[in-house]
XYZ file of C-alpha atoms in Angstrom:
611
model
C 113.963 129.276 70.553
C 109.958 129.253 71.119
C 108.043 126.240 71.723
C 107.021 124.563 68.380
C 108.719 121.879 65.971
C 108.330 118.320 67.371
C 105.929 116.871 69.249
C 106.856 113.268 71.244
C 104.575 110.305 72.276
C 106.162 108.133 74.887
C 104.494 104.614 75.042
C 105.958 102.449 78.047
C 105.244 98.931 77.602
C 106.451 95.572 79.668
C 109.649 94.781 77.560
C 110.296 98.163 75.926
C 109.564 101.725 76.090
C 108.918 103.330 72.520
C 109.196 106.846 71.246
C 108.496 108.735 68.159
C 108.970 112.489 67.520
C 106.924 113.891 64.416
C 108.256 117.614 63.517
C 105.655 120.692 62.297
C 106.326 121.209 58.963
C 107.320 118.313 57.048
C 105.912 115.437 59.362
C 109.567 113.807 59.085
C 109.320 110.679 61.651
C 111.667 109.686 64.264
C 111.641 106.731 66.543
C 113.359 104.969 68.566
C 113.195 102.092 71.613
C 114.853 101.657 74.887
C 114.783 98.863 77.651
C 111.560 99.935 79.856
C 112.671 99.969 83.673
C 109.869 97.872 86.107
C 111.811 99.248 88.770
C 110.927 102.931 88.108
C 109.453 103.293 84.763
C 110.072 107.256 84.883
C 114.187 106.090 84.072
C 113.058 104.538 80.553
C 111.027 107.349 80.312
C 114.003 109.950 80.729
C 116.147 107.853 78.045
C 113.370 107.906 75.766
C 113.722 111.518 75.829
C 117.332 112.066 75.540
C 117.518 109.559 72.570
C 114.910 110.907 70.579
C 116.236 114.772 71.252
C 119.895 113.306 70.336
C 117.978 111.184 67.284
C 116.485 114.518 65.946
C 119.026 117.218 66.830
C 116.109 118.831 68.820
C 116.610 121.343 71.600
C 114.528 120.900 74.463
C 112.885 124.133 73.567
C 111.289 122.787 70.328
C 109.265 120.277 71.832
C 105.544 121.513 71.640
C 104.231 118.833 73.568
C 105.317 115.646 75.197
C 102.182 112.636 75.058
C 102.816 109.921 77.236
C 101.547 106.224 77.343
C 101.752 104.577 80.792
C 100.703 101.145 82.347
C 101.224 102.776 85.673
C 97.392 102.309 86.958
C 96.900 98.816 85.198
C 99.885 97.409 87.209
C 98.731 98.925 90.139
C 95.683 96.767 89.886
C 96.624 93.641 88.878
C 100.158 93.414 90.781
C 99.128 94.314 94.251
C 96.822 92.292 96.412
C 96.777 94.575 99.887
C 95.927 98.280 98.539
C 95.944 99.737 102.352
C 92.532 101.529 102.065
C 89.011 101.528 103.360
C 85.414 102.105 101.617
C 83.126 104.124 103.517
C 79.372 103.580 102.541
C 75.910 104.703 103.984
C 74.764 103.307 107.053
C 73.030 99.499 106.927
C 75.219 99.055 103.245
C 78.371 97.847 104.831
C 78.037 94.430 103.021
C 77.705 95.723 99.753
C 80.989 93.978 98.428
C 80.118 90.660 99.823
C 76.308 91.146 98.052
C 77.852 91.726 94.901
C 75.191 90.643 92.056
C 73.477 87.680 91.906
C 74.106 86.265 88.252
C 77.169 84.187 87.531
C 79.446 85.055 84.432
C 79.234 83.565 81.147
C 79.864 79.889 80.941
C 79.423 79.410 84.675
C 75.338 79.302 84.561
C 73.718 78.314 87.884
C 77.329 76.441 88.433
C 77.371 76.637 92.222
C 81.310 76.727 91.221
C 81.551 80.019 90.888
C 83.253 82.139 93.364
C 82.522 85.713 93.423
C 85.747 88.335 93.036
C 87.932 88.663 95.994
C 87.005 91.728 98.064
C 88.760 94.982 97.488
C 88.663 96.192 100.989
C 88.410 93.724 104.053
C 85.602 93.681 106.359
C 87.148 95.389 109.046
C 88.211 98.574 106.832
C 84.592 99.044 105.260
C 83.314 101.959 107.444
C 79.314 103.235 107.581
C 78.006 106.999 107.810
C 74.680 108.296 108.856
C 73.291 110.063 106.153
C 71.130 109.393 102.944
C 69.581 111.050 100.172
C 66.877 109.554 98.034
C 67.028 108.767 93.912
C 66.224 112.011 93.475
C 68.615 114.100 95.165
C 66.300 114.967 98.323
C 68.609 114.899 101.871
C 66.592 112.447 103.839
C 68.836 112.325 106.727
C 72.131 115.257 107.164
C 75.296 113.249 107.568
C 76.529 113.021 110.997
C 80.032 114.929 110.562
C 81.364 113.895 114.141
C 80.859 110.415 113.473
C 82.388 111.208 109.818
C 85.510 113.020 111.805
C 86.035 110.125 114.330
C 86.440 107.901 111.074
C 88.771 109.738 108.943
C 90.995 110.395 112.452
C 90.997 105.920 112.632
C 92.134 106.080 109.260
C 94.759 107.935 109.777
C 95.877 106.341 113.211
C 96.022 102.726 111.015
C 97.951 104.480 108.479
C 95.063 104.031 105.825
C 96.831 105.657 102.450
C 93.577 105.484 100.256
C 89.486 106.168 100.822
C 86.727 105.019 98.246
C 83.363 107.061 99.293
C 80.445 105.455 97.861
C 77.230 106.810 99.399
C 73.656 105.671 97.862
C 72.215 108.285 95.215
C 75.162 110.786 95.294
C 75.082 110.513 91.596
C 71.721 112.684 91.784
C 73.101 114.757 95.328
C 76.949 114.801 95.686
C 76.596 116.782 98.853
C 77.650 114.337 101.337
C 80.110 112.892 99.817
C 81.907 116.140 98.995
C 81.534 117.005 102.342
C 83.123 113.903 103.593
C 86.218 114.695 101.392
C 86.357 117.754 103.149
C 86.767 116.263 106.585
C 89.685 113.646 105.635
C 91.359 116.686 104.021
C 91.432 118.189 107.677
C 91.785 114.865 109.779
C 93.635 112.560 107.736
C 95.455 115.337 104.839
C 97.885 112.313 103.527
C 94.756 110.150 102.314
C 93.915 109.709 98.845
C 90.656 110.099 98.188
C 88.008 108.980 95.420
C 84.243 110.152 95.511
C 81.715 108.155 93.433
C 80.159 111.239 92.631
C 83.096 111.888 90.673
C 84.588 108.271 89.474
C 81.186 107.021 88.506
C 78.114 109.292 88.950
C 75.709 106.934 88.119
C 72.826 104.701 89.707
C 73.194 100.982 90.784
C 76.025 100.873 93.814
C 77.557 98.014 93.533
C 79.586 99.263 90.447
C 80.008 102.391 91.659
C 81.551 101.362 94.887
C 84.110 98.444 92.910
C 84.945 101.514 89.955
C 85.545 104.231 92.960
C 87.736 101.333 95.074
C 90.129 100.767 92.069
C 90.531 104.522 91.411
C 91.339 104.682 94.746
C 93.735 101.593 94.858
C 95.733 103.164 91.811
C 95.444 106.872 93.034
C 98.858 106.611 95.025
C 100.844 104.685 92.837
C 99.966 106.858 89.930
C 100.469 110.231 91.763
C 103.942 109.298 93.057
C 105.088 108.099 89.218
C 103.636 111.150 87.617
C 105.430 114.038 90.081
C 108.429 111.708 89.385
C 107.718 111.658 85.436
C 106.429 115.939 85.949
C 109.718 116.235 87.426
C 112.045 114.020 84.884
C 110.294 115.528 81.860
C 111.192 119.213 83.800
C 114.811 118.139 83.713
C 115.442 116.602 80.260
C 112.577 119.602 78.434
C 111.145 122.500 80.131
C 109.294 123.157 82.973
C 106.640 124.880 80.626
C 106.980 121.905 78.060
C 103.063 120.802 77.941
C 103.206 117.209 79.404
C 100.192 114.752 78.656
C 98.625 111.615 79.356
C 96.663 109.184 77.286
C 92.881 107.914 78.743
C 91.743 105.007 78.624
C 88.515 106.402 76.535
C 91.557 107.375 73.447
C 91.911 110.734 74.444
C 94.162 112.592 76.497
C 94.947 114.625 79.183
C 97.362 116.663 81.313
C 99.318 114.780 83.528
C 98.801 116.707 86.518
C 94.697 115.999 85.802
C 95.347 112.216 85.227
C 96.590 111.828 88.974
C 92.774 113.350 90.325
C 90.973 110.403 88.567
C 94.282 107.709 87.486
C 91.140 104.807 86.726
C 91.000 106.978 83.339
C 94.332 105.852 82.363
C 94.135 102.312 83.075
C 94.140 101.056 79.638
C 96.886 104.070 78.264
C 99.247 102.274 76.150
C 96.730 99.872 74.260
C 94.203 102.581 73.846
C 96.901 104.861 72.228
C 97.536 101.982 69.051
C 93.513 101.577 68.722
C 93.080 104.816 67.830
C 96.401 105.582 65.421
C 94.951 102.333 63.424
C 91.547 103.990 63.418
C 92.993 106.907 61.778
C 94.786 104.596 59.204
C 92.046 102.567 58.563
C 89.757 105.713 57.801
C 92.307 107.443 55.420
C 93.004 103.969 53.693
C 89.104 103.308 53.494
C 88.883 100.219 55.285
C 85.171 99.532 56.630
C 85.862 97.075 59.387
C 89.553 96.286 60.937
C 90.561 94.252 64.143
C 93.406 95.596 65.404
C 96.404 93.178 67.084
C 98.613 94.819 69.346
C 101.425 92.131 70.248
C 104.447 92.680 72.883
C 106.469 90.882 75.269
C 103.805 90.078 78.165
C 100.149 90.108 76.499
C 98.360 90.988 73.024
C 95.607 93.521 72.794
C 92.591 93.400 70.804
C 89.975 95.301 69.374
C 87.254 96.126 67.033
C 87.266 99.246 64.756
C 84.466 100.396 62.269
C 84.148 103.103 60.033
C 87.275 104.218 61.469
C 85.731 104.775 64.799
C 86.899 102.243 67.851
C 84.196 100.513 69.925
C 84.153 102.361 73.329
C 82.673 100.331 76.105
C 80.596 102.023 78.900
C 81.955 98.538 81.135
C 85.368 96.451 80.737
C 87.695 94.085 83.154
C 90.332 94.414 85.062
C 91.459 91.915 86.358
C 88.718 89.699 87.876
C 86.918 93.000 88.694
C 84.269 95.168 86.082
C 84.709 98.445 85.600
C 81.976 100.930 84.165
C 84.597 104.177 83.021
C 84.303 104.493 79.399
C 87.330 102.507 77.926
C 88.012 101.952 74.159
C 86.631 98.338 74.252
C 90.004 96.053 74.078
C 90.186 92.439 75.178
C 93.467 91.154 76.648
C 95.156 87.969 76.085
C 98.261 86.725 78.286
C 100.602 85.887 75.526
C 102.784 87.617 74.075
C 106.743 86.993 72.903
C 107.648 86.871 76.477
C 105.198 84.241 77.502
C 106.620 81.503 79.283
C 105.719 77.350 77.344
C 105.434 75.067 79.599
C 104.498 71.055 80.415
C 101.263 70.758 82.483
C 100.319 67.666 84.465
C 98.623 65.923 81.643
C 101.923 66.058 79.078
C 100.271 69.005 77.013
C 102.444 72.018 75.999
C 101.233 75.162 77.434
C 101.921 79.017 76.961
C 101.731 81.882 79.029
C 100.107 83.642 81.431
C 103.604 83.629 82.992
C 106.012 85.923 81.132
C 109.408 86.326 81.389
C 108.915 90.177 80.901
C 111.825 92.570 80.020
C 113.665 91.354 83.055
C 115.822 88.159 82.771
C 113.464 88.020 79.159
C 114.090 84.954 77.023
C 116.746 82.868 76.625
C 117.441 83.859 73.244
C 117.867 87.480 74.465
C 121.034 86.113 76.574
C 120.489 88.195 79.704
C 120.137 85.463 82.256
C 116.722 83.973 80.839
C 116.340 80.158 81.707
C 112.577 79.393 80.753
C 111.996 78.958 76.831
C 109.110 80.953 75.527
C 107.248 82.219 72.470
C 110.301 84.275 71.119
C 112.540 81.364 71.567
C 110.808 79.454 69.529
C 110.445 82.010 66.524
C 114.101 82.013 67.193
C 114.774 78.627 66.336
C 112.606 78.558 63.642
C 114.711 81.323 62.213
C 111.614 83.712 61.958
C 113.385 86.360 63.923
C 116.695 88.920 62.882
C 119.992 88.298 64.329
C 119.553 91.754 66.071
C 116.648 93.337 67.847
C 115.467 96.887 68.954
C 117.697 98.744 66.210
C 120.871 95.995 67.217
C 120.662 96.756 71.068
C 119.560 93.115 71.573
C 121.620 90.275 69.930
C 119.868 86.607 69.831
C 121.339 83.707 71.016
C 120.257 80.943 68.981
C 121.733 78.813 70.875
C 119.972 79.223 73.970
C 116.763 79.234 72.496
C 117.487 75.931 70.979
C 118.287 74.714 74.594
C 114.952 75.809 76.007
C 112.878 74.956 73.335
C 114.967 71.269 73.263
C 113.623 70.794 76.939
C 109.977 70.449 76.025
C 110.975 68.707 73.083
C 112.362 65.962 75.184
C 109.630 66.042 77.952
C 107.043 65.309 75.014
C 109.462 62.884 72.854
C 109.134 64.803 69.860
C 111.357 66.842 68.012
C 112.725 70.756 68.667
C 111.000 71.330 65.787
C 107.378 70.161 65.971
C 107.856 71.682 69.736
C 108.689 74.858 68.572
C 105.494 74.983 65.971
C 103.486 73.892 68.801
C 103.987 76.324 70.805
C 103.582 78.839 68.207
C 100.123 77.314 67.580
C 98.950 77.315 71.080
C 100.172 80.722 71.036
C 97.785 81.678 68.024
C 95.549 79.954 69.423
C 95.193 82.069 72.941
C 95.036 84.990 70.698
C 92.361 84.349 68.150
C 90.232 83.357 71.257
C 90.398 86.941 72.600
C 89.421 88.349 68.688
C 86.455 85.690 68.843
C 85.305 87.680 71.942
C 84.562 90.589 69.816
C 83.408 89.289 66.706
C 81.936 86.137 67.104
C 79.891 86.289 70.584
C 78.890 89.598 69.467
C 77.630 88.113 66.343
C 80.210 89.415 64.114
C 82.235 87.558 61.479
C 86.002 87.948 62.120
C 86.303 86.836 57.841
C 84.796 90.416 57.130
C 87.945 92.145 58.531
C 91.288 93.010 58.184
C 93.723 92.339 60.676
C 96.226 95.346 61.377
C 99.183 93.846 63.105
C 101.566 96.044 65.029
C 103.404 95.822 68.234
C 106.757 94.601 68.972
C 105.212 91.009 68.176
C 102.609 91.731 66.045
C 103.434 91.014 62.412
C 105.319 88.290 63.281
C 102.411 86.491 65.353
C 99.443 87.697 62.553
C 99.542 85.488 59.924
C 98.911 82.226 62.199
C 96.341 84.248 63.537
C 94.530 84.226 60.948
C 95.136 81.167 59.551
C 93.125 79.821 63.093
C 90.655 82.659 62.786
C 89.868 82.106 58.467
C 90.374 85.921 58.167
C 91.763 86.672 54.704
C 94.022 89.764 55.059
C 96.668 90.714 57.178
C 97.998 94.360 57.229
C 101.272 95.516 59.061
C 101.391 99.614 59.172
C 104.279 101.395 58.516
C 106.676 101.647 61.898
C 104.792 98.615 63.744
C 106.372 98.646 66.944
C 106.404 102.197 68.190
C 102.775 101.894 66.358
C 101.341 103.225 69.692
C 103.455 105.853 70.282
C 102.747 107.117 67.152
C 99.379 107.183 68.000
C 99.224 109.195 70.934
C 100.897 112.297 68.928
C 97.813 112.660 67.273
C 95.129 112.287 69.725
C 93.199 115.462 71.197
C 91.848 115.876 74.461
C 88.613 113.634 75.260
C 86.562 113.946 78.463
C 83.313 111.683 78.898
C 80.571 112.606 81.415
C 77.317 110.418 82.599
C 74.223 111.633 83.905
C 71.534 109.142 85.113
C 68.202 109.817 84.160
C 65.619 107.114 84.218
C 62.773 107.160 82.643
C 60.054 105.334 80.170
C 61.205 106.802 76.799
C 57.423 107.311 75.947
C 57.254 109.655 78.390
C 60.314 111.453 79.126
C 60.467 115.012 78.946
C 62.947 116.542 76.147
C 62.977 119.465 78.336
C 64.293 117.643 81.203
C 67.077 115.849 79.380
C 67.807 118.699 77.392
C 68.158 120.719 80.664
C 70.118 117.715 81.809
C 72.855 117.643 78.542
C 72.920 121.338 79.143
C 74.500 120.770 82.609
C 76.828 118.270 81.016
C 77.885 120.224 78.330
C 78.541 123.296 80.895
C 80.659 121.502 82.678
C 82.411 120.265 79.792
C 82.926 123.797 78.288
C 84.654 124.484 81.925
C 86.967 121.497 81.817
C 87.809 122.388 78.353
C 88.407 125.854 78.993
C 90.924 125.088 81.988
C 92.956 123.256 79.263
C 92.954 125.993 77.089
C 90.787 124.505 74.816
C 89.073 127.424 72.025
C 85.697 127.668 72.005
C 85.671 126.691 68.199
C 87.608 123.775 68.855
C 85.432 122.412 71.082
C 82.931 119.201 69.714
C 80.195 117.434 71.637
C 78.402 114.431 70.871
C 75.496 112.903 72.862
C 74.094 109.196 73.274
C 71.415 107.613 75.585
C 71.622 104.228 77.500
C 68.572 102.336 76.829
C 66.945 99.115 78.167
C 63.759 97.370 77.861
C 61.805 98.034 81.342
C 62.534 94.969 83.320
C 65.940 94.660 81.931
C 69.542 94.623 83.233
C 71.583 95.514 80.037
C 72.056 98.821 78.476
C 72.417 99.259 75.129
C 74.265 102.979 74.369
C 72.370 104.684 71.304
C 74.110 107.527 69.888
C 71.605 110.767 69.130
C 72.514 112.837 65.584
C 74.636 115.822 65.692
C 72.992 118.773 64.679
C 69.332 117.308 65.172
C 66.770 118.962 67.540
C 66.617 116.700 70.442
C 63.200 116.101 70.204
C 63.315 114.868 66.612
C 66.159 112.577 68.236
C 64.340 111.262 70.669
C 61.930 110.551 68.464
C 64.025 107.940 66.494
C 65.973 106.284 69.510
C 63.970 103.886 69.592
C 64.270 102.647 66.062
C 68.014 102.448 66.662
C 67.434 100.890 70.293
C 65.812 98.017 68.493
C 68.155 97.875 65.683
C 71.336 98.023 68.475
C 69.951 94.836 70.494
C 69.230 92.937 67.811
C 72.777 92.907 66.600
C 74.382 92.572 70.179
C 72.521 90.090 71.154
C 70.435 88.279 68.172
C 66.945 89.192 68.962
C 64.680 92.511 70.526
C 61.287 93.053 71.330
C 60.491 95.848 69.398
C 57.020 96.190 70.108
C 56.343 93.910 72.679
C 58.186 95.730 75.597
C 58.813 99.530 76.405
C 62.122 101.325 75.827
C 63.334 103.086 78.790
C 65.951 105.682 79.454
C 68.881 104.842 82.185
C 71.993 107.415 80.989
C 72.555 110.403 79.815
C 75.685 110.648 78.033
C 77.719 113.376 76.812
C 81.403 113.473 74.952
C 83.471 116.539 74.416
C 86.680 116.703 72.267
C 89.329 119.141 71.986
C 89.154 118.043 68.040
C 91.133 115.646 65.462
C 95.548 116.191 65.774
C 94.709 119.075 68.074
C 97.348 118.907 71.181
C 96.349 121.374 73.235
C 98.470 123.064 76.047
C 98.845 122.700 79.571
């Protein structure tokens, strides 16, 4: 039988791995949830598979397209402290992690308590080249390629598994740095490399070299779980089934492309449930939505408008900032999973520890001995006997046990320690929504909150109550929510072009000529995927700053408008952009200048394309 009937999104998250099958035709919905596997993720990924074929009376050969969800690159990050690999930076820039920037993060002020995030790469594995180009592109000195080849053959003899390449200005001349790659593909084959040109072609180095270190530090990891997952997905499909992978940015791409540049995908999972409530909101006509994505370990949060999400140019991970475009989401470490405890000064506490999929609560009866949020909606009898279609049965009375510990600790009763938690819980939660309403000088009471996740509508309502939003909305088939959503998504690829300049004076020829090298290369990456010509959208935006500044503010241009008419009225949004991001602007008082170029290309709305 020919490819064509259902189409599966695979969303692996801490606790559980989701999956939902949609088939052509009459959009009938299937889903489905196994135990996710820490271990080796691509296992929960393969029963995912056969359940939902078995679930649907599929053949393999009706699956059109397989779109897959992964935390892969996030863990990666955030679980692993010694990434075995070296940066290698222009000579005289060697301390460029130690440099860092000079201003403090919010709240810390000229606090001489901060303490600046812990190096990627230590001192001894940060390795200088002789060569340099200036901001425009022009070689100033050739790179010394026996100097270059000595280094790549040290890297291999101390067994160096990953390179960041970070040279100054390579984001207006990539020549060296390509080059480079070249010569560790013939001294040291094995290493995985990551060019700045490439992860982050933009100016200001410091952020270039930290964005091109973490693709690197996830580049291995990733590669060795997707030609595992390539090869399951082979097994349990077809070898020609097309095989995808959700960005970070809300679109997607083929899995064999997400292993070249793996930082992409480092917010997969959450990204995949933004945009499936973007596409509700828009068809039920709500204006402004935050969306809650609650499971086991942590609860995602974002902002969507219009039914578009918020992408940030710049997010964390971890302690570190990254500048790929992300679908701006803000993290909190609680979830159902999350471990209450007592800290010194007799308070109750919750999270960031979780007790993850793996012993899990002790109302899930698998060997969990540390009471958490779930226990306690437990014995509050807000949860089902059964879980995860019956798979999980809860023991009641082992949630009472835990959740009777703190009780006693604190003197009060099981019950008043149960709602505390719960509160503090709530608590964590609206904290992470205040991020993105009320520091940006937006009103969390104007939205709705769309609860989904395996936690979500359960946690939502006290939410809100701490928050004083008014409505509370729980889509259809809330916990595979985001493996619903990455059915739907098309391919999205995001590309950056630095070009500063006073906007006064900047030619329209010379950023047209610029967007027109974007958009070729765009057309080319589209192409590859097999992308027609007609199904192909762009969109373009500028970064703009005051001159003097040190924050960007991204100003989308109109579609179908002559750039120079465009141009013409960026600053009028500028002006209007800053003053509700950060409460003021100095609209005439201060010149507007250009720092990006940026350009967007789409494979188009529910368009999967093939591999």
């Amino acid at each position: 039988m020919a490819h064509g009937g259902y189409r599966i999104g695979v969303d692996t998250g801490s606790t559980f791995t989701d999956v939902v099958a949609v088939r052509a035709g009459d959009g009938a919905v299937f889903l489905a949830k196994v135990a996710s596997t820490p271990s080796d993720p691509t296992q929960a990924l393969d029963s995912a598979i056969r359940v939902i074929l078995e679930r649907t009376g599929a053949a393999p050969d009706e699956v059109s397209a397989l779109i897959h969800g992964t935390t892969e690159a996030t863990n990666a990050l955030l679980g692993r402290q010694d990434h075995n690999m070296c940066l290698v930076v222009t000579e005289g820039f060697r301390h460029i992690l130690e440099i860092s920037r000079q201003n403090a993060p919010d709240g810390f002020g000229d606090s001489f308590f901060w303490v600046k995030p812990q190096r990627l790469v230590p001192p001894d594995r940060v390795y200088e080249v002789s060569a340099r180009m200036d901001h425009r592109g022009v070689e100033l000195a050739p790179l010394d390629e026996e100097t270059a080849r000595d280094m790549a053959y040290l890297c291999k003899k101390r067994e160096i598994e990953a390179a960041g390449i970070c040279l100054l200005h390579s984001y207006a001349n990539p020549a060296h740095e390509l080059r480079l790659r070249e010569i560790f593909a013939e001294e040291h084959p094995d290493c995985h490399v990551s060019l700045s040109c490439e992860v982050l072609p933009e100016h200001q180095e410091y952020e270039r070299a930290v964005t091109t270190l973490l693709d690197a530090a996830c580049k291995p990891v990733l590669k060795s779980y997707l030609d595992r997952a390539i090869a399951r997905v082979a097994g349990d499909l077809s070898g020609s089934t097309p095989f995808f992978i959700m960005k970070s940015n809300g679109g997607i791409t083929s899995a064999r492309r997400a292993a070249v540049s793996p930082l992409q995908t480092a917010a997969s999972g959450p990204a995949a449930g933004v945009h499936a409530c973007a596409a509700m909101a828009a068809a039920a006509g709500l204006r402004k939505i935050i969306t809650l994505d609650a499971g086991g370990t942590s609860t995602d949060v974002s902002v969507v408008e219009e039914g578009v999400p918020a992408i940030a140019a710049r997010s964390k991970l971890g302690i570190h900032t990254v500048r790929v475009p992300m679908v701006d989401i803000v993290t909190a470490a609680v979830g159902s999973g999350s471990v209450a405890w007592i800290s010194r000064d007799g308070r109750i506490r919750v999270g960031p520890r979780s007790a993850g999929a793996d012993p899990g609560p002790m109302c899930y009866g698998k060997g969990g001995d540390e009471p958490t949020v779930a226990d306690a909606q437990c014995f509050l009898g807000l949860l089902p006997d059964r879980l995860a279609g019956g798979e999980i049965v809860l023991d009641r009375a082992r949630a009472a046990e835990g959740i009777g510990r703190i009780a006693e600790k604190l003197k009060i009763s099981p019950e008043e320690a149960a709602k505390g938690i719960l509160e503090i819980a709530a608590w964590n939660q609206a904290q992470s929504i205040r991020q993105l309403t009320v520091q940006r000088g937006k009103d969390p009471r104007e939205y709705a909150l769309v609860a989904f996740g395996g936690a979500g509508p359960i946690m939502a309502a006290g939410i809100a109550g701490t928050l004083g939003a008014g409505e509370v909305i729980v889509p259809p088939l809330p916990g595979c929510l985001s493996a619903r959503g990455l059915i739907d998504a098309g391919l999205r690829n995001d590309y950056i072009k630095t070009h500063v300049a006073p906007l006064e004076e900047a030619s329209s020829e010379g950023i047209l000529a610029d967007f027109e090298s974007m958009r070729e290369n765009a057309e080319a990456d589209l192409g590859a995927e097999n992308i027609a010509a007609e199904d192909q959208v762009f969109s373009r935006s500028m970064d703009l700053r005051y001159a003097g500044d040190g924050h960007e503010v991204t100003v989308e241009l109109p579609a179908g408008e002559p750039l120079s008419g465009a141009l013409e009225g960026a600053a009028a949004r500028f002006h209007e952009a800053h003053r509700l991001r950060f409460g003021f602007d100095h609209e005439g008082r201060a010149p507007v200048e250009v720092v990006n170029l940026r350009l967007t290309a789409e494979g188009g709305s529910n368009h999967v394309p093939r591999d």
